[in-house]
Coordinates of C-alpha atoms in Angstrom, one line a residue:
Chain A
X1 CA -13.9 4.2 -5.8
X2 CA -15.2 0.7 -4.6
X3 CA -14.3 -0.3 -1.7
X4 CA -12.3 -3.7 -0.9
X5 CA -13.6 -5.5 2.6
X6 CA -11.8 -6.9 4.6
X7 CA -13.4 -9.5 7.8
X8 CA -12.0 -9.8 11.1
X9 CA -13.4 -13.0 12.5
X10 CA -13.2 -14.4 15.9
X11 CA -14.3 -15.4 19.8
X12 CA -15.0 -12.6 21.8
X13 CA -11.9 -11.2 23.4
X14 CA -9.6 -12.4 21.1
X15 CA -8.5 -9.0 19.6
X16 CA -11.1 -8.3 16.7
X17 CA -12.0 -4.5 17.9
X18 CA -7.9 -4.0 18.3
X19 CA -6.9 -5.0 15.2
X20 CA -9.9 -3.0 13.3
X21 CA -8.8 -0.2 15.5
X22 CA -5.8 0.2 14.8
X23 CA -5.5 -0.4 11.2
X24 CA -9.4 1.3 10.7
X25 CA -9.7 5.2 10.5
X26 CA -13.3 5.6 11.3
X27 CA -16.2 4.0 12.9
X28 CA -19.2 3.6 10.8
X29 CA -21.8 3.5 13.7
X30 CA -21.0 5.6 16.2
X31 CA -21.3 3.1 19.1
X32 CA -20.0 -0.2 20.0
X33 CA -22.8 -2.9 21.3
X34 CA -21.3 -5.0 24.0
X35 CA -23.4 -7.8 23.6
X36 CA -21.6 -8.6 20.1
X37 CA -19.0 -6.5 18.1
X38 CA -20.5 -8.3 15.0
X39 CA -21.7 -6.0 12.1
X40 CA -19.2 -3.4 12.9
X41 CA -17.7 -1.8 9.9
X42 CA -14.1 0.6 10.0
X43 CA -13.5 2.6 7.2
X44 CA -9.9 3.2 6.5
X45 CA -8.3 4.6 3.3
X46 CA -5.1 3.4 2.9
X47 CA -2.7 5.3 0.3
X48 CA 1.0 4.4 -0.7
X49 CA 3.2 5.9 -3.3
X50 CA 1.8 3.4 -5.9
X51 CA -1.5 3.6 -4.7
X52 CA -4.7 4.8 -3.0
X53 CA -7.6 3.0 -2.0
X54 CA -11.0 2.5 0.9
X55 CA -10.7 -0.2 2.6
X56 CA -13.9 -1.7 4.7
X57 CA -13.2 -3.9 8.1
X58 CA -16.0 -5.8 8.4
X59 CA -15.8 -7.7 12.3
X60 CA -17.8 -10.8 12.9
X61 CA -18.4 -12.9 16.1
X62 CA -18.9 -16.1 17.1
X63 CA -21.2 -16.8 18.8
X64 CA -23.9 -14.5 17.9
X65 CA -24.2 -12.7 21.7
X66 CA -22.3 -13.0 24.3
X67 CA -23.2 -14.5 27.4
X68 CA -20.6 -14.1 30.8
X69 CA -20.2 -17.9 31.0
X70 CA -18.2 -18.0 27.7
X71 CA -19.2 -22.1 27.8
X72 CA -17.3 -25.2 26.9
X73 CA -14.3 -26.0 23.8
X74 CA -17.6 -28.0 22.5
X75 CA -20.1 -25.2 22.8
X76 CA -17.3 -23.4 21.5
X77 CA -16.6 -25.2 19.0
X78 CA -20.4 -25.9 17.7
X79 CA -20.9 -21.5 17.8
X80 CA -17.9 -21.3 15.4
X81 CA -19.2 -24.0 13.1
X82 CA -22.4 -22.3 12.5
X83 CA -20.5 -19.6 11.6
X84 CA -18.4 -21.6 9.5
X85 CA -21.3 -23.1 7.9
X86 CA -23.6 -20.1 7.1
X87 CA -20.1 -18.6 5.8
X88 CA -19.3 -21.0 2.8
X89 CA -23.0 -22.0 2.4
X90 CA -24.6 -20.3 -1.2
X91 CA -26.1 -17.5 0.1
X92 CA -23.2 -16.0 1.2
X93 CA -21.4 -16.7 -2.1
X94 CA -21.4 -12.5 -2.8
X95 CA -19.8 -11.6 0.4
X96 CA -17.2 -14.7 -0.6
X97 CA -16.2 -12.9 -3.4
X98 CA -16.2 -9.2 -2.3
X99 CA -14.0 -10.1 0.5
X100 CA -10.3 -9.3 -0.2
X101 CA -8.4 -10.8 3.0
X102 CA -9.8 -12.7 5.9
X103 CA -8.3 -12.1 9.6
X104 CA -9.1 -15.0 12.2
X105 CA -8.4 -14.4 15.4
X106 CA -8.0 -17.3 18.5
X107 CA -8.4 -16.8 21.9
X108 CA -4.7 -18.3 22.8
X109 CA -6.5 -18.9 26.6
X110 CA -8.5 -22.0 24.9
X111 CA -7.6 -25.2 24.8
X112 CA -5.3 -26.6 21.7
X113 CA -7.4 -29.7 20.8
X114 CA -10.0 -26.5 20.4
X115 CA -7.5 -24.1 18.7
X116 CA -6.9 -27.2 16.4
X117 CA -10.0 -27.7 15.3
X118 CA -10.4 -23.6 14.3
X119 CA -7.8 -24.3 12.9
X120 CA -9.2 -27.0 10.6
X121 CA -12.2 -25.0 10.1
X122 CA -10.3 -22.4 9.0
X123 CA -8.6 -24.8 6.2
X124 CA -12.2 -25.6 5.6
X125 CA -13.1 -22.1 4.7
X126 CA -10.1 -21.7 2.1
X127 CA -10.6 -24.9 0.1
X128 CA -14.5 -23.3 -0.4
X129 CA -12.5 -20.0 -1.1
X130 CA -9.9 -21.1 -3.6
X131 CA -11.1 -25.3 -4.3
X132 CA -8.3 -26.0 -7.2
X133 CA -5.2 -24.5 -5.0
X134 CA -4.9 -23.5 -1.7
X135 CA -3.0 -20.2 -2.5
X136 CA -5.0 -19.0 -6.0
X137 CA -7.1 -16.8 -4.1
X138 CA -6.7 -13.8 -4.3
X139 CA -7.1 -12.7 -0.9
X140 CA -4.8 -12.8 1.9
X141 CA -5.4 -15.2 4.7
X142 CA -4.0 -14.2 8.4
X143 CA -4.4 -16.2 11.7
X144 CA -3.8 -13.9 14.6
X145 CA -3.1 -15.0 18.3
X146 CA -3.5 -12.4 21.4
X147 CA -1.2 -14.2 23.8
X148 CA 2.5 -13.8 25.3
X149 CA 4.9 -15.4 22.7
X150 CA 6.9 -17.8 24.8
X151 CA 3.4 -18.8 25.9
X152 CA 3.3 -22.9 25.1
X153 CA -0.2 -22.3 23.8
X154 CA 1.5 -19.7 21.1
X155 CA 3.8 -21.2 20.0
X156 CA 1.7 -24.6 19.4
X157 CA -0.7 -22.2 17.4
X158 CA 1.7 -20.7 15.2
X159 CA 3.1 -24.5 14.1
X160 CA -0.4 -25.6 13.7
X161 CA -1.1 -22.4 11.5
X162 CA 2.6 -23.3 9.7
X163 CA 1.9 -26.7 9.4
X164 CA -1.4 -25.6 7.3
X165 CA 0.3 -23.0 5.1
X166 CA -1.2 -20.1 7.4
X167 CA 0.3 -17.3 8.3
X168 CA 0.0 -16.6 12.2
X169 CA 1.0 -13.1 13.8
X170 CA 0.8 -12.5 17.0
X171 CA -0.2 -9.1 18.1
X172 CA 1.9 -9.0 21.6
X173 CA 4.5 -8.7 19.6
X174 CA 5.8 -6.0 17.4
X175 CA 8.9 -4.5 16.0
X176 CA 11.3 -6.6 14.0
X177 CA 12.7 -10.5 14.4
X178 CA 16.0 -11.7 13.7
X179 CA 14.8 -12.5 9.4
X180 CA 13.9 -8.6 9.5
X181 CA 10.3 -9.8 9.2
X182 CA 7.8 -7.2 11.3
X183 CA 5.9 -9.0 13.7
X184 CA 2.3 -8.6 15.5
X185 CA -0.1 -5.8 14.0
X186 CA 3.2 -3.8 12.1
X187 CA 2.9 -7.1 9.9
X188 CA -0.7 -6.7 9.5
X189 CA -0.1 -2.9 8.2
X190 CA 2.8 -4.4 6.0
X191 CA -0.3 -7.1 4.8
X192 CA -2.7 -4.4 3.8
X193 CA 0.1 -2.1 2.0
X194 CA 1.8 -5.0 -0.2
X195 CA -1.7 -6.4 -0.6
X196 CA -2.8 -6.5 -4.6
X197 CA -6.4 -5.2 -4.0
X198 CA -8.9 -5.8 -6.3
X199 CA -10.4 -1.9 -6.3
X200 CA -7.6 0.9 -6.2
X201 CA -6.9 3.9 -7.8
X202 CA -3.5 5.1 -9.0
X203 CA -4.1 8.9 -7.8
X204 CA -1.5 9.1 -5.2
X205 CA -1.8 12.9 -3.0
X206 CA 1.5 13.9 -3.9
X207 CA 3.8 16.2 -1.8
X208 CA 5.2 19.3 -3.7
X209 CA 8.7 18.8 -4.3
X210 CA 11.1 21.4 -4.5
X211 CA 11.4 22.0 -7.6
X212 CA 7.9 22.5 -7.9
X213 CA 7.9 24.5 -5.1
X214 CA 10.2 27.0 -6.2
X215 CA 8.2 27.3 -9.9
X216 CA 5.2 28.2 -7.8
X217 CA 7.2 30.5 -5.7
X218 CA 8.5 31.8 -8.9
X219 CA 5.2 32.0 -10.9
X220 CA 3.9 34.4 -7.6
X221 CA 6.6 36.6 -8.0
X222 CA 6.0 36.9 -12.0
X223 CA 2.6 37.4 -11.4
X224 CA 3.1 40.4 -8.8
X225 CA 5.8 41.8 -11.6
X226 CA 3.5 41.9 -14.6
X227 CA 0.6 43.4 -12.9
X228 CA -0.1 47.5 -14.0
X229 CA 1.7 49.2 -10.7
X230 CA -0.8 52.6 -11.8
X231 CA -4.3 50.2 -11.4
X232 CA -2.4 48.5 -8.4
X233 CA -2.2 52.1 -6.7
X234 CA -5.4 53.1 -7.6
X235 CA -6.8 50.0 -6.1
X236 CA -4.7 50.6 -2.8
X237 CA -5.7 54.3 -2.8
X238 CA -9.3 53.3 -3.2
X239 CA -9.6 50.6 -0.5
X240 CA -7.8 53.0 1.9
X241 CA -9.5 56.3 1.4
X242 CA -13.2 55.4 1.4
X243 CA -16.1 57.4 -0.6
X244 CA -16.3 60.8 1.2
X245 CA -19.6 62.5 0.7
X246 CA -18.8 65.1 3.2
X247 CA -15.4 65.7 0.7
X248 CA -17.3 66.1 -2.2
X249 CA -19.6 69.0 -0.8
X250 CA -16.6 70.5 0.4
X251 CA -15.0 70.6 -2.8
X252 CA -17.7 72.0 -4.6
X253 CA -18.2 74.7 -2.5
X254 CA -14.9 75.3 -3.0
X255 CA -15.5 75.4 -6.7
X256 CA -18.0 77.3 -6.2
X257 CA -16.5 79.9 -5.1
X258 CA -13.8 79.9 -7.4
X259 CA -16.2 79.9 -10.7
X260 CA -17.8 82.9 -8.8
X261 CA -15.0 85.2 -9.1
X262 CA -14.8 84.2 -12.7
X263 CA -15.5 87.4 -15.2
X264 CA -15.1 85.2 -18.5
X265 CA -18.3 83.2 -19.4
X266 CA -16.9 80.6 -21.4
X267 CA -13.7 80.3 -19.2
X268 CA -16.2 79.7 -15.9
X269 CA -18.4 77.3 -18.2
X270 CA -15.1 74.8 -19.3
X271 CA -13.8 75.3 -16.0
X272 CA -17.0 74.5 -14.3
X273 CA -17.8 71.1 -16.6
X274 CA -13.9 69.8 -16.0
X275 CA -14.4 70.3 -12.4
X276 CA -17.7 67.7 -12.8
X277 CA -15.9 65.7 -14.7
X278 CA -13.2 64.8 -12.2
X279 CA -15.4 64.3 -9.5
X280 CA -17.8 62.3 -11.7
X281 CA -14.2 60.4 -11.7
X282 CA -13.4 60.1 -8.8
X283 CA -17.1 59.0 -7.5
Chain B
X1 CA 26.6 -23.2 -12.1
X2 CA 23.5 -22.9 -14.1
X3 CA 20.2 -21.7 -12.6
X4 CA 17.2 -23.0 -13.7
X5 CA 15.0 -20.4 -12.5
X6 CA 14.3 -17.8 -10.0
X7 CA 11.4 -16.7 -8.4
X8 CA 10.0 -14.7 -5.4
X9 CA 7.2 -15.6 -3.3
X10 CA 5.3 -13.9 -0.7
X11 CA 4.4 -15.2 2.5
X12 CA 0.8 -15.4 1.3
X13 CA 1.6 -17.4 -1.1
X14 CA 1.8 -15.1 -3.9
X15 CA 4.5 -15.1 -6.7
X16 CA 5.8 -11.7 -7.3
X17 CA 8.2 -12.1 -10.3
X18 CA 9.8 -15.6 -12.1
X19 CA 11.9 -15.8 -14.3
X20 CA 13.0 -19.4 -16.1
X21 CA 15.8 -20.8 -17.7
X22 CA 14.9 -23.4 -19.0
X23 CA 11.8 -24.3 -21.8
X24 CA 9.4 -26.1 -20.3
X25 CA 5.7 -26.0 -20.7
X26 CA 3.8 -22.7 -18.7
X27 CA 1.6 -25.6 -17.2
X28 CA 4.7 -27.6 -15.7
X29 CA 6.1 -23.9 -14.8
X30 CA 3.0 -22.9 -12.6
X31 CA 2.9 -26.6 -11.2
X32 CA 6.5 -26.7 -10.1
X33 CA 6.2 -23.1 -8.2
X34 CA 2.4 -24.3 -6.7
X35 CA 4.5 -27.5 -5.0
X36 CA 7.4 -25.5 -4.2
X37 CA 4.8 -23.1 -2.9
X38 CA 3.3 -25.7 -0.7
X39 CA 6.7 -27.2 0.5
X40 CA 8.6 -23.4 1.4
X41 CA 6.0 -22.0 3.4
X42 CA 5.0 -24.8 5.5
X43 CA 9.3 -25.1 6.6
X44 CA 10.0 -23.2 10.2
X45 CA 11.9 -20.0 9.4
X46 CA 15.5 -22.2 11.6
X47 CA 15.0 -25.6 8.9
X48 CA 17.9 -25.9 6.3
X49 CA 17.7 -23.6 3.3
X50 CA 18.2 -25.8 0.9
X51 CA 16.1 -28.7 0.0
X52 CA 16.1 -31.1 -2.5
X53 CA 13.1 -31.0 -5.1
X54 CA 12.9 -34.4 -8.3
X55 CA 16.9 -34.3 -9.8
X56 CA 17.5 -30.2 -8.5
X57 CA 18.3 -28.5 -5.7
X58 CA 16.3 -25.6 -4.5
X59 CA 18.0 -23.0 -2.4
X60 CA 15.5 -20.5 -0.8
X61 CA 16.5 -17.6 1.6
X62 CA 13.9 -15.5 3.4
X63 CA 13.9 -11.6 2.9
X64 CA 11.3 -9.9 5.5
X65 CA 7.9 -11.0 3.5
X66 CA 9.4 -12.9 1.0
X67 CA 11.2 -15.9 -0.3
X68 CA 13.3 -15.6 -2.8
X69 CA 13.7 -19.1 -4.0
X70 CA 16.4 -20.6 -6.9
X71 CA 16.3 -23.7 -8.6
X72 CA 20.2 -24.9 -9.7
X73 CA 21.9 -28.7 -10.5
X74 CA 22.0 -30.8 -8.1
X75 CA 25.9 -31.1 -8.1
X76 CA 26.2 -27.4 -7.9
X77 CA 27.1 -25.2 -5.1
X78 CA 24.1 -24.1 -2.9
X79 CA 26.1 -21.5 -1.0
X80 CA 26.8 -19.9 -4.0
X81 CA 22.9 -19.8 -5.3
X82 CA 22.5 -17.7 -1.6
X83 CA 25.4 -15.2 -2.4
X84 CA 23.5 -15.0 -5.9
X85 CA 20.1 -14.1 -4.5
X86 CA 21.8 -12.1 -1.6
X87 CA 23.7 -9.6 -4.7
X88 CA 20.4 -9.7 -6.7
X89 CA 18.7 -8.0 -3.4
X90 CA 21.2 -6.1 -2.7
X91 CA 21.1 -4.8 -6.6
X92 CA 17.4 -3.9 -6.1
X93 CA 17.8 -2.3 -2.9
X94 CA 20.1 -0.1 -4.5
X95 CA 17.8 0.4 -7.3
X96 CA 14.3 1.1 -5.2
X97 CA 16.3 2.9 -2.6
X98 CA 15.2 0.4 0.3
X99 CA 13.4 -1.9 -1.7
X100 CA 10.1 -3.5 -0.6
X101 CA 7.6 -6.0 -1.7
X102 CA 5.4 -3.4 -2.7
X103 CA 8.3 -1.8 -4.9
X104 CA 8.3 -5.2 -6.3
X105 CA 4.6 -5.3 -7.6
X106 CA 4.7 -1.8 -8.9
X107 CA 8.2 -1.5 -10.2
X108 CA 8.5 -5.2 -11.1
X109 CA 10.3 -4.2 -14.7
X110 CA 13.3 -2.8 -12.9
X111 CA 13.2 -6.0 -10.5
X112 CA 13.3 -7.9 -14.5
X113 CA 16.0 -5.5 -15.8
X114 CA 18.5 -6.1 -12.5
X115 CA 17.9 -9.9 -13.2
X116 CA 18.7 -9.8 -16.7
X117 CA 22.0 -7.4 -16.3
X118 CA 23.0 -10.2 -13.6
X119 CA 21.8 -13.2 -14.9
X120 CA 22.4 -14.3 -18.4
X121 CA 20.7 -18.1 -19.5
X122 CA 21.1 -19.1 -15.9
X123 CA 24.8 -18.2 -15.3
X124 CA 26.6 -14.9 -13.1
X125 CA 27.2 -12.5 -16.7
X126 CA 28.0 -9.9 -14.4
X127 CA 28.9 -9.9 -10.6
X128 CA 30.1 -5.8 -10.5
X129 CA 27.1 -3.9 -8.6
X130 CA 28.3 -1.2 -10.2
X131 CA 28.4 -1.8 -13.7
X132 CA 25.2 -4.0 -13.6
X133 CA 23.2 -0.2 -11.9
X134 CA 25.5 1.2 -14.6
X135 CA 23.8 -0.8 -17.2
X136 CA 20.4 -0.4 -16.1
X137 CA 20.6 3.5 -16.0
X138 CA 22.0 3.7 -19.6
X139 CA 18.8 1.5 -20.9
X140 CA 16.3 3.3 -18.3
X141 CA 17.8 6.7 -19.8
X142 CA 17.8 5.0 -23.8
X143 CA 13.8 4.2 -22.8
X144 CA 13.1 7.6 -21.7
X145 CA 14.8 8.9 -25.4
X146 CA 12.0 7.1 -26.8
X147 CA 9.3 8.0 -25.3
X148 CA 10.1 11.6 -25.3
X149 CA 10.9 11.1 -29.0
X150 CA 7.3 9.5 -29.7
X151 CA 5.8 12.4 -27.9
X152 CA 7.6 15.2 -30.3
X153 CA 6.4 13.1 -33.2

C-alpha cells in the first residue's frame, strides 16, 4: 500500500516531535539529532472499521539548525519565509501533491504581530495548495498552539486562525468542550481517522465474532469426531512406546524356543513366517 | 416550512453529504455551499446560529466536527430548522449506533435513506423516530432480497 504523508511544520519547541509522537507508531531513524528535528519521518498505520492505511509524519523546522539564542520576531520571521518559499516554489511541486494534511505549529511564547504574520504565510501556502478555492484541497490543514488556553496569546491565535478559515487546536487541552468537539491532540487523532486519504485499503483486521467463534469451535470438535479412533490409537500407542530393539530379540528368542519344540514341519514353518510377519509389522 | 436544502460540512471545510430541494444549476449548487463554506467556519462557535444569506435564511448548528447547515424561507421558523437537524441526528445516531463523521463518509447511503424517510421535497413527511428506522429497515432488508436473489441466479 502507498503511503499518505503527512508534514508537521514549525519553530523549534513548539510541539512538532509531540504531536508525531503521539499519533506516529515508529521511528524511522533510530535517533533524534538535536540540532534540528527536520527530516524525521514516523510511521504509523492507522486502521478503523472502514479502513486501513500507513501513514508517514514527515517533521520540518524552521530555521534549518538551531542555535541557543533563538533570535528576533524578524530573524524569525525571515527563517520561516525561506521555508515558505522553497515550499511552494516548483521544485517542491511532488512533495505538494503527495502531502495529504499539513500540521503548523506556533510557538504561543512569540509575539502576535509575529504569530500573525505565520499566520499569513500559512494562508500563503494554501492559495499555492488549492489556488481556485481555499477549501478544494484535498488535504486537511491544522494550526496547533502549545500554550495554556486562557493564555491572551492563545486565544488571539485561535481568532486569527478563525478569522482565516483555519482550524487551530491547542494541545494543552484535551478531552471534550461544551459543543462535544474533542480538543488538543484527541482532535488531531479524530483529524487523521475521519480524514478521506488518498491511499487506503478496505482490508480491515477483523475480530472474530461469536458466531464465528463458535463455528470454529464447532468445526474442531467435528474434526476430532470424524477422525479413525483405531489409527488415532495406533498413533498414541506408537508415540508412547518407542522402537524396542532389546524387545524384539527377546521375542524371538522366545519364538525360538517355541518353534523348537515343534514336531510338525509345516506347522513350525507357518508358524515361524506369521511370527515374522507381525514383527515385520510392528517394526 | 419548506427546506431548501441540507447539507453537512466538516470543520475542514469538507462537505460530507447534500441534499437539495430545489433545481438549480450543479454550478450555483457548489457555489452557494463554497460561500456558505467561507461564511460558517470563519463564525466563533458562541455567534448566533442563524444567519441571513441573499432572500433565505440559513440555520446551522454544530455537531462535534461538523456543521450541519439548512437553508429554509426567510419568513419561516428557524427554531424549527434546529429541532429538524437535531431529529435528523438523532435518527442517524440511532442508525450508526453512535454516529460519527467517519460513519458518515463510509455509510453515507443510510445518512441519504434517514433524510429521505424524514424529509419529503423540503417538508417534515414523517417526524415518528420510530416509524422513519422502521421504514429504513424494511428497504435495507427489501435491498438485501435482492442481492441475495441476484447471487442465486
Amino acid at each position: 500500500m502507498i503511503p499518505n504523508h503527512v508534514l508537521v511544520v514549525g519553530p523549534p519547541h513548539s510541539g512538532k516531535l509531540r504531536i508525531a509522537q503521539e499519533i506516529g507508531e515508529e521511528l524511522e531513524s533510530p535517533t533524534i539529532n538535536q540540532d534540528s528535528h527536520s527530516g524525521l519521518i514516523f510511521r504509523k498505520k492507522l486502521s478503523t472499521r472502514y479502513f486501513s492505511t500507513n501513514i508517514n509524519i514527515l517533521v520540518d523546522e524552521y530555521p534549518g539548525a538551531r542555535a541557543d539564542d533563538v533570535g528576533s520576531d524578524s530573524a524569525k520571521a525571515k527563517a520561516l519565509e525561506e521555508w515558505a518559499g522553497e515550499f511552494m516554489s516548483d521544485e517542491m511541486t511532488e512533495l505538494r501533491d503527495a502531502l495529504d494534511g499539513l500540521i503548523f505549529c506556533l510557538d504561543s511564547n512569540d509575539k502576535l504581530e509575529h504569530l500573525e504574520r505565520c499566520l499569513e504565510i500559512l494562508e500563503s501556502i494554501r492559495n499555492v495548495l488549492t489556488p481556485e478555492d481555499a477549501y478544494a484541497w484535498p488535504g486537511f490543514i491544522v494550526v496547533v498552539v502549545n500554550g495554556l488556553p486562557e493564555e491572551d496569546s492563545c486565544l488571539a491565535i485561535e481568532d486569527l486562525a478563525l478569522v482565516r478559515g483555519l482550524e487551530c487546536v491547542n494541545l494543552k487541552q484535551s478531552g471534550y468542550n461544551e459543543y462535544n468537539e474533542r480538543l488538543g491532540l484527541g482532535r488531531i487523532k479524530e483529524l487523521f481517522d475521519s480524514h478521506e486519504w488518498s491511499s487506503t485499503s478496505n482490508e480491515v483486521e477483523e475480530k472474530p465474532s461469536t458466531s464465528n467463534l463458535y463455528e470454529q469451535r464447532k468445526t474442531v470438535q467435528i474434526q476430532s469426531m470424524t477422525e479413525p479412533i483405531l489409527a488415532a490409537e495406533e498413533k498414541e500407542t506408537n508415540e508412547e512406546q518407542p522402537f524396542e530393539l532389546s524387545e524384539i530379540l527377546q521375542r524371538l528368542s522366545l519364538e525360538k524356543e517355541k518353534a523348537a519344540g515343534m514336531q510338525n514341519k509345516e506347522q513350525k514353518e507357518a508358524y515361524v513366517r506369521k511370527v515374522i510377519d507381525e514383527i515385520i509389522d510392528y517394526i | 416550512m419548506a427546506i431548501h436544502f441540507l447539507f453537512l460540512l466538516s470543520r475542514q471545510g469538507k462537505i460530507r453529504l447534500n441534499k437539495w430541494y430545489q433545481t438549480i444549476s450543479q454550478k450555483e449548487k457548489t457555489k452557494v455551499m463554497r460561500e456558505l463554506t467561507t461564511l460558517i467556519l470563519l463564525r466563533r462557535p458562541k455567534m448566533c446560529n442563524v444567519l441571513e444569506y441573499k432572500d433565505i435564511k440559513v440555520v446551522y448548528r454544530r455537531y462535534a466536527s461538523l456543521f450541519f447547515i439548512v437553508g429554509c424561507d426567510s419568513d419561516d421558523n428557524e427554531l424549527l430548522s434546529l429541532e429538524i437537524i437535531h431529529r435528523f441526528v438523532e435518527l442517524m445516531d440511532k442508525m450508526y449506533g453512535n454516529v460519527c463523521e467517519l460513519d458518515i463518509i463510509f455509510g453515507f447511503e443510510k445518512a441519504y435513506h434517514v433524510l429521505d424517510e424524514l424529509l419529503l421535497d423540503g417538508v417534515v413527511q414523517e417526524s415518528l423516530k420510530k416509524e422513519v428506522l422502521k421504514k429504513v429497515a424494511q428497504q435495507d432488508e427489501l435491498e438485501n432480497m435482492d442481492e441475495f436473489e441476484n447471487i442465486m441466479v
